[in-house]
CSV table of C-alpha atoms in Angstrom, one decimal:
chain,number,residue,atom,x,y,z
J,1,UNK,CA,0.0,0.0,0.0
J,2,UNK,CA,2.8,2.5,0.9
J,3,UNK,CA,5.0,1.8,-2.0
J,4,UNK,CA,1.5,2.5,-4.1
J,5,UNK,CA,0.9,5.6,-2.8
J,6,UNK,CA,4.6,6.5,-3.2
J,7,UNK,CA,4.7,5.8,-7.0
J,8,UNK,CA,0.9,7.5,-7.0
J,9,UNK,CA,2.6,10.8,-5.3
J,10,UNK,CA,5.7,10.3,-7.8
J,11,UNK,CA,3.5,10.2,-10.8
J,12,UNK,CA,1.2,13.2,-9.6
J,13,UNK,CA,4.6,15.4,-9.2
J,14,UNK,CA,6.2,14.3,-13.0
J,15,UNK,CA,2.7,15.1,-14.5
J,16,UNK,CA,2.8,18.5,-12.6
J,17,UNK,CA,6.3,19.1,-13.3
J,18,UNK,CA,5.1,18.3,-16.7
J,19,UNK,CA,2.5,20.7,-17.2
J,20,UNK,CA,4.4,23.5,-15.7
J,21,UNK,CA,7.7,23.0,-18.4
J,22,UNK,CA,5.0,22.8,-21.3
J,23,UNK,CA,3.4,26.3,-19.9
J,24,UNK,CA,6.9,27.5,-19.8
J,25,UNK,CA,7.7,26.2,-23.9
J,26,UNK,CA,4.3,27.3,-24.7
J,27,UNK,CA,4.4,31.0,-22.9
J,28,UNK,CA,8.4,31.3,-25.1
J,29,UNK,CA,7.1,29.5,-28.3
J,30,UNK,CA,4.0,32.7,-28.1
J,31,UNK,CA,6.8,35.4,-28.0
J,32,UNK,CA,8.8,33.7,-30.5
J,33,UNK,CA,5.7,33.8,-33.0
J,34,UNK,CA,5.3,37.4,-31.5
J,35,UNK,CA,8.7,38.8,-32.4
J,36,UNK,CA,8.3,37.1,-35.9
J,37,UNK,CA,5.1,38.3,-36.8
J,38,UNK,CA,6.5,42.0,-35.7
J,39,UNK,CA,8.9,41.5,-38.1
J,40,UNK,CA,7.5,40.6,-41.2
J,41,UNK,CA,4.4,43.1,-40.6
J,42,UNK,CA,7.3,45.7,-40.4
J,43,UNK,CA,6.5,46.7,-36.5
J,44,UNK,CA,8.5,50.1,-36.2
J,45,UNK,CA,11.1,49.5,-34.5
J,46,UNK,CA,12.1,53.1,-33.7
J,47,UNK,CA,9.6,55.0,-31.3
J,48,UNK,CA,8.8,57.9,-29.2
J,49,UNK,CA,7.9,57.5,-25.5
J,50,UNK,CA,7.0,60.8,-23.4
J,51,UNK,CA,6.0,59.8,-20.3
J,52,UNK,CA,6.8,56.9,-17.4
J,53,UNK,CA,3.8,54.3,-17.9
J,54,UNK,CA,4.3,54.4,-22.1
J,55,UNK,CA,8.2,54.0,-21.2
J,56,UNK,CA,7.2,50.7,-19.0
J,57,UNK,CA,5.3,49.3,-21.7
J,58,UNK,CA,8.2,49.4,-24.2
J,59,UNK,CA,10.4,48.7,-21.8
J,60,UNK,CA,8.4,44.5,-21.6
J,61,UNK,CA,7.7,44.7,-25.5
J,62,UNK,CA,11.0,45.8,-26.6
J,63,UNK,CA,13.2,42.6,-26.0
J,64,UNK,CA,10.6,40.7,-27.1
J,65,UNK,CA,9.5,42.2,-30.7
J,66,UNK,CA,13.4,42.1,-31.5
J,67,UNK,CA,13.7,38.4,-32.5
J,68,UNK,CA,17.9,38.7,-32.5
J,69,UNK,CA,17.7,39.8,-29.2
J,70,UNK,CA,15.0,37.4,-27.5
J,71,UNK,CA,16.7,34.6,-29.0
J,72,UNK,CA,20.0,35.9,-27.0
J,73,UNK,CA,17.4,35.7,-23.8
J,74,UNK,CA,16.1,32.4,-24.6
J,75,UNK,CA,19.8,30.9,-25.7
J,76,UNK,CA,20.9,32.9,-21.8
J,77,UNK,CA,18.6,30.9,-20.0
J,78,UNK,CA,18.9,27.6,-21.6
J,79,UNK,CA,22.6,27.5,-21.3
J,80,UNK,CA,22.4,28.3,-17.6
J,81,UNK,CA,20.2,25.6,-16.8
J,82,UNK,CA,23.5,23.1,-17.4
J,83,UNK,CA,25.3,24.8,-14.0
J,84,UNK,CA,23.5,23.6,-11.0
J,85,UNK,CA,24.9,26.5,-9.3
J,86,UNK,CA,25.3,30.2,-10.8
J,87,UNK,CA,22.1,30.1,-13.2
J,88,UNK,CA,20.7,33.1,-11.5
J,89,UNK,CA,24.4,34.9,-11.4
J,90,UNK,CA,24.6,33.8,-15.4
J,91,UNK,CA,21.2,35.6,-15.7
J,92,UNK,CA,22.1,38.6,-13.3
J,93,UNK,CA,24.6,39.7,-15.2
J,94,UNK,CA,23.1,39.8,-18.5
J,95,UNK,CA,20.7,42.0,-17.2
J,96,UNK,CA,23.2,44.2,-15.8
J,97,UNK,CA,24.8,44.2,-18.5
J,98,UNK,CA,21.8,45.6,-20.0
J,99,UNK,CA,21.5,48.0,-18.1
J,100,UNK,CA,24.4,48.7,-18.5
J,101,UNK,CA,24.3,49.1,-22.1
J,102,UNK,CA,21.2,51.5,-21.7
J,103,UNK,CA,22.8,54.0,-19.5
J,104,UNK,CA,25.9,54.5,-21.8
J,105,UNK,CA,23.8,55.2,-24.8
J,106,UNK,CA,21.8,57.9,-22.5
J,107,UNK,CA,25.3,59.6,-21.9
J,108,UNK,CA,25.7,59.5,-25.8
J,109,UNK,CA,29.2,57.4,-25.3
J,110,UNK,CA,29.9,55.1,-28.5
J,111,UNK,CA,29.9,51.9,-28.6
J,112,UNK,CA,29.9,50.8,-32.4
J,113,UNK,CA,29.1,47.6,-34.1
J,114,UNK,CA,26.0,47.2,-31.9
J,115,UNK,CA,24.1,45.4,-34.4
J,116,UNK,CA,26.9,43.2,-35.6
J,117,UNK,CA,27.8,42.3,-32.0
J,118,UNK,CA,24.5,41.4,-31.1
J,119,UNK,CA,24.5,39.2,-34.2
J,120,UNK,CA,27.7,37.3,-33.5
J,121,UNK,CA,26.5,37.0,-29.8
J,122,UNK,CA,23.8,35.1,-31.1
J,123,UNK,CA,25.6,32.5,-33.1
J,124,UNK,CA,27.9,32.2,-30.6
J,125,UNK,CA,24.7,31.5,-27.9
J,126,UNK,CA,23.6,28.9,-30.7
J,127,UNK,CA,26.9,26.9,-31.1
J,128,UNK,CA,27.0,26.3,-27.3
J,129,UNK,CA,23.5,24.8,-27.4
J,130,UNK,CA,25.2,22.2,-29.6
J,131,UNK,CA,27.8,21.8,-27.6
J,132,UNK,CA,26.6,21.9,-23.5
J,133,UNK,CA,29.5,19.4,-22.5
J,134,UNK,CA,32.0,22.1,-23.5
J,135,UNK,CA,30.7,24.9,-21.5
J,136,UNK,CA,32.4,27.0,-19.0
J,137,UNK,CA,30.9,29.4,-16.3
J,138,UNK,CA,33.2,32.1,-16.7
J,139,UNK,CA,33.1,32.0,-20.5
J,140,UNK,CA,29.0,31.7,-20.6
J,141,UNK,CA,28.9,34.7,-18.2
J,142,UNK,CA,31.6,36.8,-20.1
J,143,UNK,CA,29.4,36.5,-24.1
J,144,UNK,CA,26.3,37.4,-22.1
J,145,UNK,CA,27.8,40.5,-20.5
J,146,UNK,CA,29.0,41.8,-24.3
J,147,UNK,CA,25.5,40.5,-25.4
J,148,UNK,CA,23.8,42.3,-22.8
J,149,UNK,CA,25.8,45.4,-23.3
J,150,UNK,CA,25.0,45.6,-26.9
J,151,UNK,CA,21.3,44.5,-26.9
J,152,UNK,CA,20.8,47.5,-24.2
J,153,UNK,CA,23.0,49.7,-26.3
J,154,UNK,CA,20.3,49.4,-29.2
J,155,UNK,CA,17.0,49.1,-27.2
J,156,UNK,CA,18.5,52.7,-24.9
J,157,UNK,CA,18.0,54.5,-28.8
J,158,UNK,CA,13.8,55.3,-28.3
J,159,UNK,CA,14.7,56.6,-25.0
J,160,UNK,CA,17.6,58.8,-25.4
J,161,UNK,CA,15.1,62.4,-25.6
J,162,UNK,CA,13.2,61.2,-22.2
J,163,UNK,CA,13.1,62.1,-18.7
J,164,UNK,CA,14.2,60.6,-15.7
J,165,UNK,CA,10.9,58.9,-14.8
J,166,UNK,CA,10.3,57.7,-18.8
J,167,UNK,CA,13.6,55.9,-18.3
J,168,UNK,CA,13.3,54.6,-14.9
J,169,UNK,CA,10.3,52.9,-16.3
J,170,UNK,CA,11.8,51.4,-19.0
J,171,UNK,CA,14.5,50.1,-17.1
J,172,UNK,CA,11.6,48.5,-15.0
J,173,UNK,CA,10.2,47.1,-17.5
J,174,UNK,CA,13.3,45.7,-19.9
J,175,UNK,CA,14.1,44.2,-16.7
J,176,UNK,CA,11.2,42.3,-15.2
J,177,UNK,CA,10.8,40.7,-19.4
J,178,UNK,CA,14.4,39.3,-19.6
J,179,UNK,CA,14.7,37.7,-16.1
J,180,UNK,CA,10.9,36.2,-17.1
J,181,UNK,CA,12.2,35.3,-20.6
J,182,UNK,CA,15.7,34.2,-19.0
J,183,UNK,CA,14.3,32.3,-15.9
J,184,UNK,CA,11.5,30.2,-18.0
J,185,UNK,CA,13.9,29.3,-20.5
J,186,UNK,CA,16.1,28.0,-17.8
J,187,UNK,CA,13.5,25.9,-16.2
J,188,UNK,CA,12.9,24.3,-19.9
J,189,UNK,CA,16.6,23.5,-19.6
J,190,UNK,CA,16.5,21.8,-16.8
J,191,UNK,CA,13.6,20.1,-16.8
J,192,UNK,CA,14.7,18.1,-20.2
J,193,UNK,CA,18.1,17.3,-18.2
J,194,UNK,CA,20.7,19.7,-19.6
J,195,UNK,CA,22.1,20.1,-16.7
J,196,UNK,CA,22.7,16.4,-15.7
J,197,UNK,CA,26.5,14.9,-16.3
J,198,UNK,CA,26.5,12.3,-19.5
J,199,UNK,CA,23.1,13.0,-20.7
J,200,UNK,CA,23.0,12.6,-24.5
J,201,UNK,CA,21.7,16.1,-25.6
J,202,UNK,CA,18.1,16.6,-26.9
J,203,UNK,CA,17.7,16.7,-30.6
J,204,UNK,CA,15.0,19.8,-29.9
J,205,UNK,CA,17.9,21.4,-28.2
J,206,UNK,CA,20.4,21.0,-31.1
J,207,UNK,CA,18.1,21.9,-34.0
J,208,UNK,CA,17.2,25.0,-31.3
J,209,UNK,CA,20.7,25.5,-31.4
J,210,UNK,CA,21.1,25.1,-35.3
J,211,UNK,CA,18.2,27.6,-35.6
J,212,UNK,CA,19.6,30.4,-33.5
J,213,UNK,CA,22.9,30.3,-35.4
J,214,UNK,CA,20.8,30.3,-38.3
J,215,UNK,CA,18.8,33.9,-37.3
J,216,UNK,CA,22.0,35.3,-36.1
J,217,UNK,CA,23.9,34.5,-39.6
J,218,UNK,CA,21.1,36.5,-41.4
J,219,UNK,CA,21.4,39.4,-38.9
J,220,UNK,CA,24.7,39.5,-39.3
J,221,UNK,CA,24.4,39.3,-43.3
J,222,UNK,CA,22.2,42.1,-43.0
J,223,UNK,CA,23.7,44.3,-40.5
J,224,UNK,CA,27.5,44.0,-43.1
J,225,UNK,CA,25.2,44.6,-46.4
């Protein structure tokens, strides 16, 4: 009877562990299709904001209707789901980083390349999903500070002209979207094991991988045209 109700309980927790991952790859896969469909609709890119709650509201859109740069979140969080410890730290400091990136732009210092760096980032973020085994801390946390940097560099440019409140609401909101974006991707990652020594990797993962090597190779086409 007790070892019944111990494979019961078992069951119930994989079936809600489950659930939860698939809300997690259904809630990315929406802004995946989100950022795509901005794209080929031709969703301005460049805007205006002129006051704190319009600022907030770009600030959670804007990482997520550029498609090079929400893959960059997505690839962030995936890739930190292989370090038991540190995921949080990995994600930290892309956000920083972001931050970062946003306040040099505000003080009109140059940082050139953005959009070619933001492109290489990405291919780089999709040959390490092919690749987990060969992953170091310090060298995962090092390409998502530059990516950070640069991906905050560009998204800083529709808020250059505001006020203090406009861009304390952006930061706000910029924020609270890539450690959602970061922190569900993560929990995808290690619910399908990438974190676990000698697992054989996920096809989904690799062809994931292959696919965001793929988007960064025609940003980067595009950005050298």
């Amino acid at each position: 009877m007790f070892k019944t109700k111990l494979s019961e309980s078992r069951a119930w927790g994989e079936l809600n562990t489950s659930k939860f991952m698939d809300r997690h790859i259904g809630a990315l896969a929406a802004l995946i299709l989100i950022s795509l469909l901005s794209s080929l609709s031709g969703t301005p890119f460049d805007h205006t904001i002129s006051n704190g709650w319009e600022a907030f509201l770009w600030g959670l859109a804007d990482p997520v209707i550029s498609l090079n740069c929400l893959v960059g979140i997505v690839a962030i969080g995936l890739l930190s789901s292989v370090f038991v410890r540190g995921a949080a730290t990995i994600a930290g400091c892309f956000v920083f980083a972001t931050v970062l990136g946003i306040v040099i732009h505000l003080f009109q210092l140059n940082l050139p390349g953005t959009e070619i760096a933001i492109a290489i980032s990405t291919i780089v973020f999709g040959t390490m999903l092919m690749m987990p085994n060969q992953l170091n801390f310090l060298v995962l946390a090092l390409v998502g500070i530059s990516a950070g940097l640069f991906q905050g560099y560009a998204n800083a440019e529709s808020i250059v002209a505001a006020g203090m409140i406009p861009v304390v609401g952006y930061i706000l909101g910029i924020t609270l979207t890539l450690f959602a974006v970061a922190m569900s991707a993560r929990e995808i990652g290690v619910g399908i094991g990438m974190g676990e020594i000698n697992r054989i990797l996920p096809w989904k993962i690799s062809l994931a991988g292959f696919a965001f090597c793929a988007i960064g190779i025609v940003f980067l086409s595009n950005s050298l045209i």
